[in-house]
mmCIF file of C-alpha atoms in Angstrom:
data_model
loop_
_atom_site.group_PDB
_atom_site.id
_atom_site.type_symbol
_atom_site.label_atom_id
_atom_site.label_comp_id
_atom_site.label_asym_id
_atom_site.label_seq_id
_atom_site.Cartn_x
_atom_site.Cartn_y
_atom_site.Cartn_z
ATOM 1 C CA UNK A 1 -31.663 22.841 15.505
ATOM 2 C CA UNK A 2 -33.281 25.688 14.028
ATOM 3 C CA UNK A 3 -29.965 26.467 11.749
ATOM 4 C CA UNK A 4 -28.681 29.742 13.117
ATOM 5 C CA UNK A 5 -25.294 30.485 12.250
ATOM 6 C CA UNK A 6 -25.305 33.714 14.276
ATOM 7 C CA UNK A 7 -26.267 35.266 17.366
ATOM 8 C CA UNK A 8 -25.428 38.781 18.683
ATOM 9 C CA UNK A 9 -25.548 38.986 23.072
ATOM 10 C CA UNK A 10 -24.716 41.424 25.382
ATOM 11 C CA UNK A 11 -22.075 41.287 27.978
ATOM 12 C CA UNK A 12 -22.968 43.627 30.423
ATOM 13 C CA UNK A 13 -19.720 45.927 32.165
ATOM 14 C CA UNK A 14 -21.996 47.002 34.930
ATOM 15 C CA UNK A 15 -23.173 43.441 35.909
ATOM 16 C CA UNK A 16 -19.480 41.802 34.737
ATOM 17 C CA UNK A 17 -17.501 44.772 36.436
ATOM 18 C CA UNK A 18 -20.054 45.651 39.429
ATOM 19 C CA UNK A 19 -16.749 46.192 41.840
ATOM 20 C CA UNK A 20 -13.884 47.918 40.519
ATOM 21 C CA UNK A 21 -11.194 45.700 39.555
ATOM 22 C CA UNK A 22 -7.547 46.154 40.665
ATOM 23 C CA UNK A 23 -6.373 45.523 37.020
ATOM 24 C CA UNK A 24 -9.424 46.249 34.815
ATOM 25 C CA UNK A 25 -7.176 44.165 31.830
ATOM 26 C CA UNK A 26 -6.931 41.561 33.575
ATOM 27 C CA UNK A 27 -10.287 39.582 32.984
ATOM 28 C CA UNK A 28 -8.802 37.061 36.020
ATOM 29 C CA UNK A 29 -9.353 39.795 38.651
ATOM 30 C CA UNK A 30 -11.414 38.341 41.094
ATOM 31 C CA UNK A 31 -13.643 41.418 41.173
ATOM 32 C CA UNK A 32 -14.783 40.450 37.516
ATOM 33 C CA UNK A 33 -18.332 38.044 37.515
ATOM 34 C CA UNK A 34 -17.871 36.183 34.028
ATOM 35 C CA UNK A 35 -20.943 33.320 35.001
ATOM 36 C CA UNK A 36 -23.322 34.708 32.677
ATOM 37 C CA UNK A 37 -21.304 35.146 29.610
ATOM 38 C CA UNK A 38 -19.317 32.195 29.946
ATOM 39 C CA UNK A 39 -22.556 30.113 29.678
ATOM 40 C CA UNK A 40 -23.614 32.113 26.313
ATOM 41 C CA UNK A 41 -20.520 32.085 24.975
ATOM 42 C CA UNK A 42 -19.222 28.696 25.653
ATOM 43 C CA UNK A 43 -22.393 27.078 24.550
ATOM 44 C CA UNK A 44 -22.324 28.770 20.889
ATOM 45 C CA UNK A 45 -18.743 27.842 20.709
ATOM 46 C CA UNK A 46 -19.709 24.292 21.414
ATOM 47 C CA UNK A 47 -22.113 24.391 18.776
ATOM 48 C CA UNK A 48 -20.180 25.881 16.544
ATOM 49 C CA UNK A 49 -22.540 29.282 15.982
ATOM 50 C CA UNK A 50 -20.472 32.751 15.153
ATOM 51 C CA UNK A 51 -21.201 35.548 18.240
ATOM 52 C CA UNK A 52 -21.531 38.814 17.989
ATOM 53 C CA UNK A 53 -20.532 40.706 20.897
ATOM 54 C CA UNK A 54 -22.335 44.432 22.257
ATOM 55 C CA UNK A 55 -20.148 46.056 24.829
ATOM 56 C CA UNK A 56 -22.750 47.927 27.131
ATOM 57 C CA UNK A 57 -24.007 49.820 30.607
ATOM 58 C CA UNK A 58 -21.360 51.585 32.457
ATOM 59 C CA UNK A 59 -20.995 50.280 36.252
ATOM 60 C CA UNK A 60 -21.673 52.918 39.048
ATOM 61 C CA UNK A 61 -18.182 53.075 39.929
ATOM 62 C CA UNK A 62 -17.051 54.468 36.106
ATOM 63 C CA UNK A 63 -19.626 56.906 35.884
ATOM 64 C CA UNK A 64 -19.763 58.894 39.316
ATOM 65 C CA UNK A 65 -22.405 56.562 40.966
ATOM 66 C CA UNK A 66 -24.912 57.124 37.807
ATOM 67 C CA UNK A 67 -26.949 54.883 36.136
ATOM 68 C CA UNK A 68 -25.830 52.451 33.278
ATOM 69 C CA UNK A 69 -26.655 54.764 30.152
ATOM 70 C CA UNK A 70 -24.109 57.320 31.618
ATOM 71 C CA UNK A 71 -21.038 57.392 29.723
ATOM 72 C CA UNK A 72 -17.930 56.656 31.811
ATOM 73 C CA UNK A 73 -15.677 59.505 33.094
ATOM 74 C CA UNK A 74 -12.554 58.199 31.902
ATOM 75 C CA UNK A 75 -11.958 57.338 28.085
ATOM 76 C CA UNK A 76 -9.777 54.554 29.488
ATOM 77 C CA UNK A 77 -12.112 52.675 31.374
ATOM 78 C CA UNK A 78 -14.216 50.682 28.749
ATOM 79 C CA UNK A 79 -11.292 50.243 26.564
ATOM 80 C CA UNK A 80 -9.604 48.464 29.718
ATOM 81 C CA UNK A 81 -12.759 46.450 29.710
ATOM 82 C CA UNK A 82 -12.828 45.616 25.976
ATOM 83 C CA UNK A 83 -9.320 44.076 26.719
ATOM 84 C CA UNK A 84 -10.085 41.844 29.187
ATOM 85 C CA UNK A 85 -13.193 40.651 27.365
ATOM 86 C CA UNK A 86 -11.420 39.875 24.181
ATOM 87 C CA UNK A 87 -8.703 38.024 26.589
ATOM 88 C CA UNK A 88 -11.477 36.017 28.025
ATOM 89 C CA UNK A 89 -12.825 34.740 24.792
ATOM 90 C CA UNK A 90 -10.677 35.024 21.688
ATOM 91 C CA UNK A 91 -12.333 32.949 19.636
ATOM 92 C CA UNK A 92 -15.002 36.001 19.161
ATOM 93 C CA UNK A 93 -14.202 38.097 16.639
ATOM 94 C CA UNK A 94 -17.529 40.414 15.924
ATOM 95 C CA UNK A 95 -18.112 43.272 18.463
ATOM 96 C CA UNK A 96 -20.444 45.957 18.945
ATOM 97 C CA UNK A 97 -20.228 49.158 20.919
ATOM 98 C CA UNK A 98 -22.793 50.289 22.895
ATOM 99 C CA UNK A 99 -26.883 49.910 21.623
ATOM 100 C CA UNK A 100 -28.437 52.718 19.905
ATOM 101 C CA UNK A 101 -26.421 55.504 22.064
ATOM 102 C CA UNK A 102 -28.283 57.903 19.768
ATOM 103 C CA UNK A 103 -31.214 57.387 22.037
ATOM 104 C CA UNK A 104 -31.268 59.351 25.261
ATOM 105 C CA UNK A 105 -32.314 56.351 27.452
ATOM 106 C CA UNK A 106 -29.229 54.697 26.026
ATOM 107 C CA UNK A 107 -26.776 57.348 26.571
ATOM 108 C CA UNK A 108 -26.223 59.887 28.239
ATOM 109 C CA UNK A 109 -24.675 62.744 27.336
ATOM 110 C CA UNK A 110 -26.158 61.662 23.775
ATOM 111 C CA UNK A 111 -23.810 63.038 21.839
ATOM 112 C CA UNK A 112 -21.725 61.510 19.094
ATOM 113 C CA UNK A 113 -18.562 62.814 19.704
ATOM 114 C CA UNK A 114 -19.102 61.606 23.418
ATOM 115 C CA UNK A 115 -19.775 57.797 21.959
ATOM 116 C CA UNK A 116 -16.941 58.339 19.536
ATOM 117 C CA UNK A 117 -14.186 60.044 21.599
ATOM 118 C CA UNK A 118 -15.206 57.744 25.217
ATOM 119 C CA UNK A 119 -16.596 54.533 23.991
ATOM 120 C CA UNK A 120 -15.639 53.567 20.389
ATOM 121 C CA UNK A 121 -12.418 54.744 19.704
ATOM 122 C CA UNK A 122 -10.715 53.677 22.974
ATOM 123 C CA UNK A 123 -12.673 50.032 22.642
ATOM 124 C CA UNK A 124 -11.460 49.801 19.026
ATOM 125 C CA UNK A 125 -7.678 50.190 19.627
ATOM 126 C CA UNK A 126 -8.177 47.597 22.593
ATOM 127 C CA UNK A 127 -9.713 45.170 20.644
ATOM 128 C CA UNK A 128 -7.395 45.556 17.748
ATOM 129 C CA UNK A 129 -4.612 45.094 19.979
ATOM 130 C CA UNK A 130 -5.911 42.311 21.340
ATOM 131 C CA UNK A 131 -6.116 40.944 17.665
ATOM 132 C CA UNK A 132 -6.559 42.680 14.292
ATOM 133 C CA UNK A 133 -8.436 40.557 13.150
ATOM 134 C CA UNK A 134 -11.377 41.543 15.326
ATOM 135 C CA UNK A 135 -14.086 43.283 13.741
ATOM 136 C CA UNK A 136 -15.628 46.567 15.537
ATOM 137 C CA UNK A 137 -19.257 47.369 14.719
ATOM 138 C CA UNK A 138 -20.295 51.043 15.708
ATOM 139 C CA UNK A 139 -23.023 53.329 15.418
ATOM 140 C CA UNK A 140 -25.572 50.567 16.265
ATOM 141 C CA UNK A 141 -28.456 53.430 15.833
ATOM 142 C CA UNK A 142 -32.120 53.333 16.325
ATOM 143 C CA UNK A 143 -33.977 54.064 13.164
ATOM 144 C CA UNK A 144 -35.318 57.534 14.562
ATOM 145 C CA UNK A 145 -34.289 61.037 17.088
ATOM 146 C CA UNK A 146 -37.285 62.258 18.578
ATOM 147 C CA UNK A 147 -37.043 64.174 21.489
ATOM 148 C CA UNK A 148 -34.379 64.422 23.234
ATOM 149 C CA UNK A 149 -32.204 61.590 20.899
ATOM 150 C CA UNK A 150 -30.523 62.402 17.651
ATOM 151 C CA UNK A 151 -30.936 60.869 14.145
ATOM 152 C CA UNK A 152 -29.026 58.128 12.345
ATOM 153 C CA UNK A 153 -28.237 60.838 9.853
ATOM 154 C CA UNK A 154 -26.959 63.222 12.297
ATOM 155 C CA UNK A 155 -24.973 60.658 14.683
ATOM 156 C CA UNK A 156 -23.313 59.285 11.393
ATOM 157 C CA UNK A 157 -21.838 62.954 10.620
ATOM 158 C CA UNK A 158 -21.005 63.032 14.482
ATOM 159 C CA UNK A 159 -18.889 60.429 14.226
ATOM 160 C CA UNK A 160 -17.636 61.481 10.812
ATOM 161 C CA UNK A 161 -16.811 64.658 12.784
ATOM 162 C CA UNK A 162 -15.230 63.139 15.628
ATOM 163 C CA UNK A 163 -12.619 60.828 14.123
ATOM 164 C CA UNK A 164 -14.703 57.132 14.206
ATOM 165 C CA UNK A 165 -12.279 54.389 14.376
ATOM 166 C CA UNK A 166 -14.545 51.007 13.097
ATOM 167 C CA UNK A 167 -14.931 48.333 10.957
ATOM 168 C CA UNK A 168 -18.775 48.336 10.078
ATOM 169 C CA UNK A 169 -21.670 50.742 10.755
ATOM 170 C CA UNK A 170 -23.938 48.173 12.477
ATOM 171 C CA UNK A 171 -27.797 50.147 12.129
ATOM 172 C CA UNK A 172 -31.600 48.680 13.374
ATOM 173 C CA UNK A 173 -33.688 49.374 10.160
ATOM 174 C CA UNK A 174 -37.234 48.780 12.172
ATOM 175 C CA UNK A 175 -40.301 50.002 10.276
ATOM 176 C CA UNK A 176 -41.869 52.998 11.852
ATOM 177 C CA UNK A 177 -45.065 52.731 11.462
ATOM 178 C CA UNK A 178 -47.526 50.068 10.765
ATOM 179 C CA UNK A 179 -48.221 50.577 6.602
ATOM 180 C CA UNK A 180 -44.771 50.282 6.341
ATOM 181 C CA UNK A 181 -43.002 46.963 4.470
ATOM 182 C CA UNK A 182 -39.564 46.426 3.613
ATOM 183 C CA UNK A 183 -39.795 48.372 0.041
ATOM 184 C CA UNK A 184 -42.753 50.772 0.744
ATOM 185 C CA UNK A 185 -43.659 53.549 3.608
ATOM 186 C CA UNK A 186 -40.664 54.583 4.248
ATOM 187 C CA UNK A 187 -39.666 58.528 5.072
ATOM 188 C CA UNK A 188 -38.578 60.096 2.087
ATOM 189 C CA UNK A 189 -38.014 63.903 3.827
ATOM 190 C CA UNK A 190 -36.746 62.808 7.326
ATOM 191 C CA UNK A 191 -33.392 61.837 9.061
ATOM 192 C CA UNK A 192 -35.335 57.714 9.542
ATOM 193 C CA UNK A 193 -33.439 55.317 8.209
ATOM 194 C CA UNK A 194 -36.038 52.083 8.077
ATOM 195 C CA UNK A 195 -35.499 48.995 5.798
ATOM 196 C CA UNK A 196 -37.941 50.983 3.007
ATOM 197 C CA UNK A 197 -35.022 53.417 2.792
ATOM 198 C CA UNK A 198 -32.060 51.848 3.300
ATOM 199 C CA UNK A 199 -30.283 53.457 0.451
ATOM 200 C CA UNK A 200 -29.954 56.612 2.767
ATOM 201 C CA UNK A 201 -27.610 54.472 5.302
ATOM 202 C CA UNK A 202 -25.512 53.401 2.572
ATOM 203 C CA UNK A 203 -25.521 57.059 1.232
ATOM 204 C CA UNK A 204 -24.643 58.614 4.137
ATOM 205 C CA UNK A 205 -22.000 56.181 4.681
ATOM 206 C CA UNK A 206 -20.459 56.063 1.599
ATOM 207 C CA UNK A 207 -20.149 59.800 1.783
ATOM 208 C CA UNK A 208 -18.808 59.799 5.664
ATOM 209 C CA UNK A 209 -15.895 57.147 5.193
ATOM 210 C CA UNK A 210 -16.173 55.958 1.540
ATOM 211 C CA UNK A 211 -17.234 52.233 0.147
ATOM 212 C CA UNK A 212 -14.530 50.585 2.316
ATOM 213 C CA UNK A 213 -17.048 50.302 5.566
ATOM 214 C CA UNK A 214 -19.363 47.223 5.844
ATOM 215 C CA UNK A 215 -23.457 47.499 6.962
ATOM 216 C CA UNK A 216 -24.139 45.539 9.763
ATOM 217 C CA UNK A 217 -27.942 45.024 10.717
ATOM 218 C CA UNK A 218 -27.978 43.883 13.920
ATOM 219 C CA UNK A 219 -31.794 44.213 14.863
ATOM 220 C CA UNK A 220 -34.291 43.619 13.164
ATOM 221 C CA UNK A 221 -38.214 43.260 13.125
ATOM 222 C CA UNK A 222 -41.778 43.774 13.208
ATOM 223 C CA UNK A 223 -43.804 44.469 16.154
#
């Protein structure tokens, strides 16, 4: 009623995939739990809205009993994962990788080539074989590092470094503090990258894989 013609959910691999399934492609293993995201899913195809599709949280059995920020042990297991979601529901076509893994609380090891070489790539060449027509958002980055976390900037040469495989940097431009408005208050001597500087992303970008990747803001507001 309201008009949206998008909405972007998470489907949870440590909720989905609690138990380890015999054949992780498989998204009919009964070990799988598929109640929650059928519901989401389902209903926006019913109506006809576009999804947009985060991949996140690793289950305890992936990542040696850790918590859901901790990258998996095996560069196979989320791409496994990827597969069967994509099987599940192949009318989606817009993923996401992970949510700002260039926070600490996010992921850990927080490390870009960790994201690139465990999470995205693998995911990527599952959900391109599952069609090529799918569309791989990565990156998803919080605006800022701070302690312990790393910068957009930095992440994006990480996974310049590290061989990203991906259709569209996908970014969250939130303002950073509270004088700041879309045009004005952004950092002009930092590693931010808020909605008053965009340019930078698309800088940074551009130089990292060239005019051929897409900008995908995928959160967005003011708090």
């Amino acid at each position: 009623e309201l008009g949206v013609d998008v909405v972007r959910i998470n489907i949870r691999w440590d909720q989905v995939a609690a138990r380890r399934p015999r054949k992780q492609t498989n998204h009919l293993d009964p070990a799988y739990r598929w109640a929650v995201p059928d519901v989401l899913l389902q209903g926006l195809r019913r109506w006809k809205i576009t999804p947009v599709v985060t991949l996140v949280g690793t289950p305890r059995w992936a990542n040696g009993g850790r918590a859901p920020n901790a990258a998996p042990r095996s560069r196979n297991n989320l791409a496994c994962f990827a597969l069967a979601v994509a099987n599940r529901y192949p009318w989606v076509r817009r993923w996401l990788i992970w949510n700002e893994p260039n926070k600490y609380w996010q992921l850990k090891p927080t490390s870009a080539r960790v994201y690139t070489r465990t999470l995205l790539n693998p995911a990527y060449a599952a959900l391109k074989r599952a069609n090529p027509r799918n569309q791989v958002g990565a990156g998803v980055t919080a605006p800022r590092g701070g302690r312990g976390s790393v910068s957009p900037v930095d992440w994006i040469r990480g996974m310049r470094a590290s061989g990203a495989r991906f259709d569209a940097y996908a970014h969250h431009p939130y303002p950073l503090t509270r004088r700041e408005t879309p045009t004005r208050g952004g950092c002009r001597a930092c590693e931010n990258i808020t909605m008053a500087n965009l340019e930078r992303l698309l800088t940074h970008v551009r130089r990292a894989w060239g005019t051929r990747k897409r900008i995908w803001l995928t959160e967005y507001g003011y708090q």
